Short mmCIF file of C-alpha atoms in Angstrom, two decimals:
data_model
loop_
_atom_site.label_atom_id
_atom_site.label_comp_id
_atom_site.label_asym_id
_atom_site.label_seq_id
_atom_site.Cartn_x
_atom_site.Cartn_y
_atom_site.Cartn_z
CA MET A 23 0.00 0.00 0.00
CA ALA A 24 1.41 3.36 -0.96
CA ILE A 25 2.06 5.69 1.90
CA ARG A 26 1.10 9.20 1.18
CA ARG A 27 3.09 11.87 2.91
CA PRO A 28 0.56 14.49 4.03
CA ARG A 29 1.11 17.95 2.61
CA ARG A 30 2.36 20.41 5.14
CA ALA A 31 -0.45 22.73 6.11
CA GLU A 32 0.02 26.10 4.53
CA ALA A 33 -0.51 27.84 7.85
CA GLU A 34 2.45 25.96 9.33
CA ALA A 35 4.87 27.04 6.62
CA ASP A 36 7.19 29.91 7.41
CA PRO A 37 5.55 33.02 5.98
CA LEU A 38 8.96 34.37 4.94
CA ASP A 39 12.12 32.45 4.23
CA ALA A 40 15.44 33.49 5.77
CA ALA A 41 16.52 35.56 2.78
CA GLN A 42 13.20 37.39 2.66
CA ALA A 43 13.38 38.06 6.39
CA ASP A 44 16.88 39.50 5.97
CA ARG A 45 15.63 41.74 3.20
CA VAL A 46 12.80 42.97 5.39
CA ARG A 47 15.27 43.83 8.13
CA ALA A 48 17.46 45.63 5.59
CA VAL A 49 14.54 47.67 4.26
CA LEU A 50 13.64 48.65 7.80
CA ALA A 51 17.24 49.61 8.59
CA LEU A 52 17.60 51.62 5.39
CA GLY A 53 14.39 53.39 6.35
CA GLY A 54 15.95 54.51 9.60
CA VAL A 55 14.35 52.04 12.00
CA PRO A 56 16.76 51.73 14.93
CA GLN A 57 18.85 48.58 15.18
CA ASP A 58 17.19 47.31 18.32
CA ASP A 59 13.74 47.67 16.74
CA LEU A 60 14.45 45.71 13.57
CA GLN A 61 13.25 42.40 14.96
CA ASP A 62 10.08 44.04 16.20
CA GLY A 63 9.54 45.49 12.75
CA LEU A 64 10.07 42.08 11.14
CA GLN A 65 7.49 40.59 13.50
CA GLN A 66 5.00 43.24 12.44
CA VAL A 67 5.51 42.34 8.79
CA LEU A 68 5.06 38.65 9.57
CA LEU A 69 1.93 39.43 11.54
CA ARG A 70 0.40 41.30 8.64
CA LEU A 71 1.13 38.42 6.32
CA LEU A 72 -0.50 35.97 8.72
CA GLU A 73 -3.49 38.27 9.12
CA ARG A 74 -3.85 38.32 5.37
CA ARG A 75 -3.91 34.53 5.31
CA ALA A 76 -6.37 34.40 8.17
CA ARG A 77 -8.76 36.65 6.22
CA GLY A 78 -8.62 34.22 3.35
CA ASP A 79 -7.01 36.74 1.01
CA ASP A 80 -5.00 35.42 -1.88
CA PRO A 81 -1.31 35.32 -1.07
CA PRO A 82 0.77 38.11 -2.61
CA ARG A 83 2.04 37.34 -6.11
CA ASP A 84 5.54 38.21 -4.93
CA VAL A 85 5.81 37.71 -1.18
CA GLY A 86 9.28 39.24 -1.01
CA ALA A 87 8.21 42.41 -2.80
CA TRP A 88 5.04 42.65 -0.75
CA ALA A 89 7.00 42.27 2.48
CA ALA A 90 9.49 44.94 1.36
CA VAL A 91 6.66 47.40 0.72
CA VAL A 92 5.08 46.68 4.11
CA ALA A 93 8.47 47.14 5.76
CA SER A 94 9.05 50.43 3.95
CA ASN A 95 5.65 51.70 5.09
CA LEU A 96 6.49 50.69 8.63
CA ALA A 97 9.74 52.63 8.41
CA VAL A 98 7.90 55.75 7.22
CA ASP A 99 5.37 55.38 10.06
CA TRP A 100 8.17 54.81 12.53
CA HIS A 101 9.68 58.10 11.61
CA ARG A 102 6.36 59.94 11.73
CA THR A 103 4.98 58.59 14.97
CA ARG A 104 8.00 57.88 17.06
CA ASN A 105 10.25 60.63 15.84
CA ARG A 106 13.22 58.48 16.72
CA GLN A 107 15.04 57.64 13.61
CA GLU A 108 18.47 56.15 13.60
CA ARG A 109 20.89 57.87 11.31
CA VAL A 110 22.13 55.21 8.96
CA SER A 111 25.41 57.04 8.52
CA ALA A 112 26.12 57.12 12.26
CA ARG A 113 25.42 53.43 12.58
CA LEU A 114 27.55 52.60 9.56
CA ALA A 115 30.43 54.70 10.83
CA LEU A 116 30.43 52.78 14.09
CA LEU A 117 30.63 49.51 12.24
CA GLY A 118 33.74 50.59 10.36
CA ALA A 119 34.96 49.38 6.96
CA PRO A 120 33.60 46.21 5.38
CA ASP A 121 35.36 42.94 4.51
CA GLU A 122 39.04 43.30 3.70
CA ARG A 123 38.62 40.63 1.04
CA VAL A 124 36.58 43.08 -0.99
CA PRO A 125 38.87 45.01 -3.35
CA ASP A 126 38.99 48.74 -2.73
CA SER A 127 37.14 48.28 0.52
CA THR A 128 38.23 51.70 1.77
CA GLU A 129 36.71 53.32 -1.30
CA ASN A 130 33.59 51.20 -0.78
CA SER A 131 33.28 52.28 2.83
CA VAL A 132 33.69 55.94 1.90
CA GLN A 133 31.05 55.61 -0.82
CA ALA A 134 28.75 53.72 1.55
CA LEU A 135 29.07 56.51 4.10
CA ALA A 136 28.28 59.08 1.43
CA VAL A 137 25.17 57.15 0.37
CA ALA A 138 24.16 56.64 3.98
CA GLU A 139 24.38 60.34 4.68
CA GLY A 140 22.38 61.02 1.56
CA LEU A 141 19.70 58.61 2.77
CA ASP A 142 19.57 60.37 6.13
CA ALA A 143 19.03 63.69 4.35
CA LEU A 144 16.14 62.51 2.18
CA PRO A 145 12.50 63.18 2.99
CA ALA A 146 10.78 59.97 4.11
CA ALA A 147 8.70 59.62 0.93
CA GLN A 148 11.74 59.89 -1.36
CA ARG A 149 13.75 57.55 0.83
CA GLN A 150 10.96 54.97 0.70
CA VAL A 151 10.73 54.81 -3.09
CA LEU A 152 14.51 54.84 -3.44
CA VAL A 153 14.89 51.84 -1.15
CA LEU A 154 12.04 49.98 -2.84
CA ARG A 155 13.52 50.61 -6.28
CA TYR A 156 17.21 50.12 -5.69
CA TYR A 157 17.33 47.78 -2.74
CA ALA A 158 14.12 45.75 -3.04
CA ASP A 159 14.28 45.88 -6.88
CA LEU A 160 10.64 46.73 -7.42
CA SER A 161 9.83 48.26 -10.78
CA VAL A 162 8.44 51.79 -10.97
CA PRO A 163 4.92 50.53 -11.87
CA GLN A 164 5.09 48.01 -9.02
CA ILE A 165 5.97 50.74 -6.55
CA ALA A 166 3.13 52.93 -7.79
CA GLU A 167 0.66 50.05 -7.52
CA GLN A 168 1.81 48.89 -4.09
CA LEU A 169 1.90 52.36 -2.56
CA GLY A 170 -1.27 53.48 -4.31
CA ILE A 171 0.31 56.63 -5.75
CA PRO A 172 0.56 57.89 -9.34
CA LEU A 173 3.38 56.68 -11.57
CA GLY A 174 4.54 60.24 -12.10
CA THR A 175 4.85 60.78 -8.37
CA VAL A 176 7.08 57.72 -8.03
CA LYS A 177 9.27 58.94 -10.89
CA SER A 178 9.53 62.41 -9.41
CA ARG A 179 10.50 61.15 -5.99
CA LEU A 180 13.03 58.74 -7.45
CA TYR A 181 14.52 61.47 -9.60
CA ALA A 182 14.93 63.87 -6.69
CA ALA A 183 16.40 61.19 -4.43
CA ALA A 184 18.76 59.78 -7.05
CA LYS A 185 19.93 63.27 -7.98
CA LEU A 186 20.86 64.07 -4.40
CA LEU A 187 22.65 60.79 -3.87
CA ARG A 188 24.50 61.16 -7.14
CA GLU A 189 25.81 64.49 -5.93
CA ARG A 190 26.94 62.88 -2.69
CA LEU A 191 28.74 60.09 -4.47
CA HIS A 192 30.56 62.30 -6.91
CA VAL A 193 31.75 65.34 -5.05
CA GLU A 194 34.70 65.46 -7.43
CA GLU A 195 32.41 66.54 -10.24
CA ALA A 196 32.48 69.97 -8.67
CA VAL A 197 36.27 70.08 -8.54
CA MET B 23 5.61 65.31 -13.86
CA THR B 24 5.39 67.08 -10.56
CA ALA B 25 7.34 70.16 -9.60
CA GLU B 26 9.99 67.93 -8.04
CA HIS B 27 11.23 66.92 -11.44
CA ASP B 28 13.07 69.08 -13.89
CA SER B 29 11.14 67.92 -16.92
CA HIS B 30 12.25 69.01 -20.33
CA ASP B 31 10.07 69.24 -23.40
CA GLY B 32 12.01 68.11 -26.44
CA HIS B 33 15.67 68.71 -26.80
CA ASP B 34 17.03 71.60 -24.80
CA GLY B 35 20.39 72.75 -23.66
CA SER B 36 20.21 70.41 -20.70
CA GLY B 37 20.14 67.37 -22.94
CA GLY B 38 16.54 66.28 -22.36
CA TYR B 39 14.38 64.52 -24.89
CA ALA B 40 10.64 64.12 -24.96
CA GLY B 41 10.16 65.24 -21.38
CA THR B 42 12.93 63.15 -19.90
CA ASP B 43 16.61 63.58 -19.23
CA ALA B 44 19.51 61.18 -18.95
CA LEU B 45 19.02 60.51 -15.24
CA MET B 46 15.29 60.00 -15.56
CA ALA B 47 15.84 57.60 -18.45
CA ALA B 48 18.32 55.64 -16.35
CA ILE B 49 15.91 55.56 -13.41
CA THR B 50 12.92 54.31 -15.36
CA GLY B 51 14.89 52.03 -17.66
CA GLU B 52 12.69 53.08 -20.54
CA ASP B 53 13.91 52.91 -24.12
CA LEU B 54 15.51 56.10 -25.37
CA PRO B 55 13.80 58.06 -28.16
CA ASP B 56 15.49 57.76 -31.58
CA ASP B 57 16.70 61.33 -31.60
CA ALA B 58 18.29 60.80 -28.17
CA ARG B 59 20.16 57.77 -29.49
CA ALA B 60 21.64 59.95 -32.21
CA ASP B 61 22.95 62.46 -29.67
CA ALA B 62 26.42 61.39 -28.52
CA ALA B 63 26.44 63.83 -25.62
CA PHE B 64 23.09 62.60 -24.34
CA LEU B 65 24.20 59.00 -24.67
CA ALA B 66 27.32 59.77 -22.68
CA ASP B 67 25.21 61.41 -19.96
CA HIS B 68 22.90 58.43 -19.99
CA ARG B 69 25.78 55.99 -19.58
CA ARG B 70 27.11 57.99 -16.64
CA ALA B 71 23.65 58.07 -15.09
CA GLU B 72 23.26 54.32 -15.51
CA ALA B 73 26.68 53.76 -13.93
CA ASP B 74 25.66 55.93 -10.98
CA VAL B 75 22.39 54.07 -10.57
CA THR B 76 24.30 50.76 -10.58
CA LEU B 77 26.68 52.11 -7.96
CA LEU B 78 23.77 53.35 -5.88
CA ARG B 79 22.16 49.94 -6.03
CA GLN B 80 25.41 48.26 -4.94
CA GLN B 81 25.91 50.63 -2.03
CA LEU B 82 22.32 50.30 -0.80
CA ARG B 83 22.72 46.55 -0.84
CA LEU B 84 25.97 46.81 1.08
CA ILE B 85 24.51 49.18 3.64
CA GLY B 86 21.27 47.24 4.05
CA GLU B 87 22.99 43.91 4.52
CA THR B 88 25.53 45.38 6.91
CA LEU B 89 22.93 47.04 9.11
CA ALA B 90 20.51 44.15 9.07
CA ALA B 91 23.14 41.58 9.93
CA ASP B 92 25.01 43.30 12.72
CA PRO B 93 23.69 43.29 16.26
CA ALA B 94 24.04 46.58 18.12
CA PRO B 95 27.56 46.65 19.53
CA ALA B 96 28.02 47.64 23.15
CA GLU B 97 30.91 49.90 22.25
CA VAL B 98 32.75 51.10 19.21
CA PRO B 99 34.81 48.15 17.95
CA ALA B 100 38.56 48.66 17.98
CA PRO B 101 40.00 48.60 14.46
CA VAL B 102 42.31 45.72 13.62
CA GLY B 103 45.82 46.87 12.87
CA PRO B 104 49.47 46.25 13.68
CA PRO B 105 50.41 44.33 16.82
CA ARG B 106 49.02 46.00 19.91
CA SER B 107 52.39 46.98 21.34
CA THR B 108 53.29 48.78 18.15
CA ARG B 109 49.89 50.38 17.97
CA ARG B 110 50.09 51.64 21.54
CA ARG B 111 53.58 52.97 20.88
CA VAL B 112 52.38 54.73 17.76
CA ARG B 113 49.36 56.22 19.49
CA ALA B 114 51.43 57.18 22.53
CA PHE B 115 53.87 58.94 20.24
CA ALA B 116 51.13 60.77 18.43
CA PHE B 117 49.36 62.07 21.51
CA GLY B 118 52.44 62.54 23.70
CA ALA B 119 54.18 64.52 21.02
CA LEU B 120 51.06 66.53 20.42
CA ALA B 121 50.93 67.46 24.08
CA THR B 122 54.54 68.65 24.20
CA ALA B 123 54.31 70.47 20.92
CA ALA B 124 50.96 72.04 21.68
CA VAL B 125 51.96 75.68 21.43
CA ALA B 126 54.18 75.19 18.38
CA THR B 127 51.41 73.27 16.71
CA MET B 128 48.91 76.01 17.29
CA LEU B 129 51.23 78.64 15.89
CA THR B 130 52.72 76.81 12.96
CA GLY B 131 49.95 74.42 11.98
CA MET B 132 52.08 71.31 12.45
CA ALA B 133 50.43 68.38 14.20
CA TRP B 134 53.56 66.95 15.77
CA LEU B 135 57.29 67.17 16.02
CA ILE B 136 59.47 64.16 15.52
CA ALA B 137 60.58 63.19 19.02
CA GLN B 138 64.24 62.58 18.48
CA GLY B 139 65.41 65.92 17.18
CA GLY B 140 62.50 68.29 17.14
CA VAL B 141 61.52 70.00 13.90
CA GLY B 142 63.46 68.78 10.93
CA ALA B 143 64.75 65.64 12.58
CA SER B 144 65.98 63.39 9.92
CA SER B 145 64.05 60.69 8.36
CA ASP B 146 66.26 61.45 5.38
CA ALA B 147 69.37 59.73 6.82
CA ARG B 148 71.33 57.95 4.19
CA GLY B 149 72.09 54.30 4.33
CA GLY B 150 70.17 51.38 5.50
CA SER B 151 69.57 52.67 8.97
CA SER B 152 67.03 55.24 7.87
CA ASP B 153 64.03 52.97 8.23
CA LYS B 154 65.16 51.81 11.64
CA ALA B 155 65.77 55.37 12.69
CA ALA B 156 62.38 56.45 11.41
CA SER B 157 60.68 53.58 13.16
CA ASP B 158 62.52 54.34 16.35
CA ALA B 159 61.45 57.95 16.04
CA GLY B 160 57.89 56.64 16.25
CA SER B 161 56.37 58.48 13.31
CA PRO B 162 53.69 56.17 12.02
CA PHE B 163 54.11 57.53 8.53
CA THR B 164 57.65 56.22 8.43
CA ASP B 165 56.91 52.95 10.22
CA PRO B 166 56.79 50.05 7.75
CA GLY B 167 54.85 47.97 10.25
CA TYR B 168 52.11 50.55 10.54
CA LEU B 169 52.00 51.24 6.81
CA ALA B 170 51.74 47.54 6.05
CA CYS B 171 48.37 47.53 7.75
CA ALA B 172 47.12 50.92 6.61
CA ARG B 173 44.25 51.02 4.15
CA LEU B 174 44.71 54.60 3.00
CA VAL B 175 47.64 56.99 3.30
CA ALA B 176 47.09 60.16 1.32
CA GLU B 177 47.70 63.85 1.36
CA GLY B 178 45.58 66.62 0.02
CA GLU B 179 43.52 69.69 0.73
CA VAL B 180 40.48 69.75 2.97
CA MET B 181 37.45 70.66 0.87
CA ALA B 182 34.82 70.60 3.57
CA VAL B 183 34.40 70.07 7.29
CA GLU B 184 30.89 69.15 8.40
CA LYS B 185 29.84 68.69 11.98
CA LEU B 186 27.52 65.74 12.49
CA PRO B 187 24.71 66.92 14.74
CA ALA B 188 23.51 63.41 15.43
CA ASP B 189 27.01 62.22 16.18
CA ALA B 190 28.31 64.70 18.70
CA GLY B 191 32.05 65.26 18.67
CA ARG B 192 32.52 63.97 15.16
CA GLU B 193 33.09 65.74 11.88
CA ARG B 194 33.00 64.58 8.30
CA ILE B 195 36.09 65.66 6.41
CA THR B 196 36.07 65.77 2.61
CA LEU B 197 39.57 65.64 1.20
CA HIS B 198 40.74 66.44 -2.30
CA VAL B 199 43.55 63.94 -2.71
CA ASN B 200 46.63 65.36 -4.40
CA ARG B 201 48.79 62.36 -3.74
CA SER B 202 47.90 58.87 -2.61
CA TYR B 203 50.66 56.75 -1.10
CA LYS B 204 48.53 53.76 -0.35
CA PRO B 205 46.78 52.63 -2.43
CA GLU B 206 48.78 54.05 -5.25
CA LYS B 207 45.59 55.06 -6.99
CA ALA B 208 42.87 56.36 -4.70
CA LYS B 209 39.82 58.36 -5.67
CA ARG B 210 40.35 62.02 -6.26
CA VAL B 211 37.99 62.89 -3.41
CA VAL B 212 37.60 60.89 -0.24
CA SER B 213 35.69 61.58 2.91
CA PHE B 214 35.98 60.19 6.40
CA LEU B 215 34.78 60.80 9.91
CA ILE B 216 37.08 62.19 12.52
CA ASP B 217 36.77 62.86 16.23
CA GLU B 218 37.00 66.58 16.82
CA ASP B 219 39.60 66.06 19.53
CA ALA B 220 41.75 63.71 17.44
CA VAL B 221 43.81 66.60 16.12
CA LEU B 222 45.08 69.40 18.30
CA LYS B 223 44.22 72.00 15.70
CA SER B 224 40.72 71.88 14.27
CA LEU B 225 40.65 71.20 10.58
CA HIS B 226 39.39 73.84 8.21
CA LYS B 227 38.69 74.08 4.53
CA GLY B 228 41.95 74.63 2.71
CA ASP B 229 44.13 72.85 5.26
CA ARG B 230 46.80 70.68 3.79
CA ILE B 231 46.82 67.31 5.55
CA LEU B 232 48.39 63.90 5.44
CA VAL B 233 46.04 61.21 6.71
CA ALA B 234 46.28 57.51 7.46
CA LEU B 235 43.35 55.14 7.87
CA PRO B 236 43.87 51.70 9.37
CA GLN B 237 42.22 48.58 8.09
CA HIS B 238 38.55 48.04 8.91
CA SER B 239 37.97 51.69 9.69
CA ALA B 240 36.63 54.70 7.92
CA THR B 241 38.17 56.88 10.63
CA PRO B 242 41.83 57.89 10.48
CA ASP B 243 44.03 57.40 13.46
CA HIS B 244 46.76 59.77 12.28
CA VAL B 245 46.44 63.21 10.76
CA LEU B 246 49.32 65.54 10.03
CA VAL B 247 48.53 69.16 9.29
CA GLY B 248 50.65 71.60 7.34
CA GLU B 249 52.81 71.43 4.24
CA LYS B 250 56.12 71.78 6.08
CA ALA B 251 55.40 68.90 8.41
CA ILE B 252 54.15 66.74 5.56
CA ALA B 253 57.21 67.52 3.45
CA ARG B 254 59.49 66.27 6.23
CA GLU B 255 57.69 62.92 6.23
CA ARG B 256 57.69 62.24 2.53
CA ALA B 257 61.15 60.83 1.97
CA GLY B 258 60.98 58.55 5.00
CA MET B 259 57.45 57.57 4.13
CA ASN B 260 58.34 56.50 0.62
CA ARG B 261 61.17 54.32 1.97
CA ALA B 262 58.90 52.87 4.64
CA LEU B 263 56.21 52.11 2.06
CA SER B 264 58.70 50.13 0.00
CA ALA B 265 59.70 48.18 3.08
CA SER B 266 56.08 47.67 4.11
CA ARG B 267 55.35 45.75 0.92
CA GLU B 268 57.58 42.96 2.20
CA LEU B 269 55.60 42.74 5.42
CA GLY B 270 52.31 41.02 6.04
CA CYS B 271 49.53 42.35 8.22
CA ASP B 272 48.00 40.10 10.87
#
């Protein structure tokens, strides 16, 4: 007699895999959520995903992208309601330079600091779309759809944010 | 487009086509109009914009992964560098010499005097003893052991000094690099954080400095201010750099 292995109940499966969870934490951190609140933020994202399942809603087409958007919204709300945003640049400076095995790691760390300071200087709305586009790799139409804002608004915010960060990265253009 | 975006209608002096410019085209990833493809200058701008966007993506990934992975440290981690005894000796030299040369430093703009002979003490001695002499003098810039583990040794002109309000006691220094000793080819402009009390004389725009960053740190642990003081280090530093290439760094 064939033994059938029962299918694992969907509710028991991890809502996010390890890589997706790491990305959520990164989106939160890039959004200025303090280090010691990242795990709390991740739990909130997981909770929202479980609530969605409990309501019987269809699962997101792209769970990773959905989770990144939820995390970015959390980061924006964190800044608005708690008014305690960690400066990414200060945190990065404390951590020092990255892996010595990476070529030109000093140049990388200097560039990373420049980008981090640029992030800290951005308005929350610009920072959110920048992180979703260039960290979470959502397309411009995806960002517009997920955030419920016009395509043109996403483009404008991205343009302003990218322009500022470009200036930070290439100070030598002014020399 | 909203007011946030500098939209351009058609081709204008800023290189825009059909309501977009090179940066916007790179951001959206949309196909370029035919007349834009025929414009070499626009294409060059577009390539630069795409390169910047790629760099931005890389740096965001680096930052995000770094911040998400690292638990909050209890204290600032000590940078890894030369053996501790050497490091303490180097630091002791730097700060001890600074203390004794305080007045001279303030007046002349030099950060330290070489301990053995005061101003002008030789790191230019001929013969094979020069490196030993320089090392004994304690100048980190002429210490092959220190240089072997340095990530950046460069001199240049301070372009900007920014206080970091959220990071009290620290400043961001932007340096226009005129000469890079290590690596041999560094970027033309570098920036780093510095503790305000790390140098006896506060840095200002236009200051000529020689700076050394250790491995695993974006903060220098040695800064020399003033052309005269830097000039006295150069010969010994070049010899020490040659010697440092034979050394490893633990």
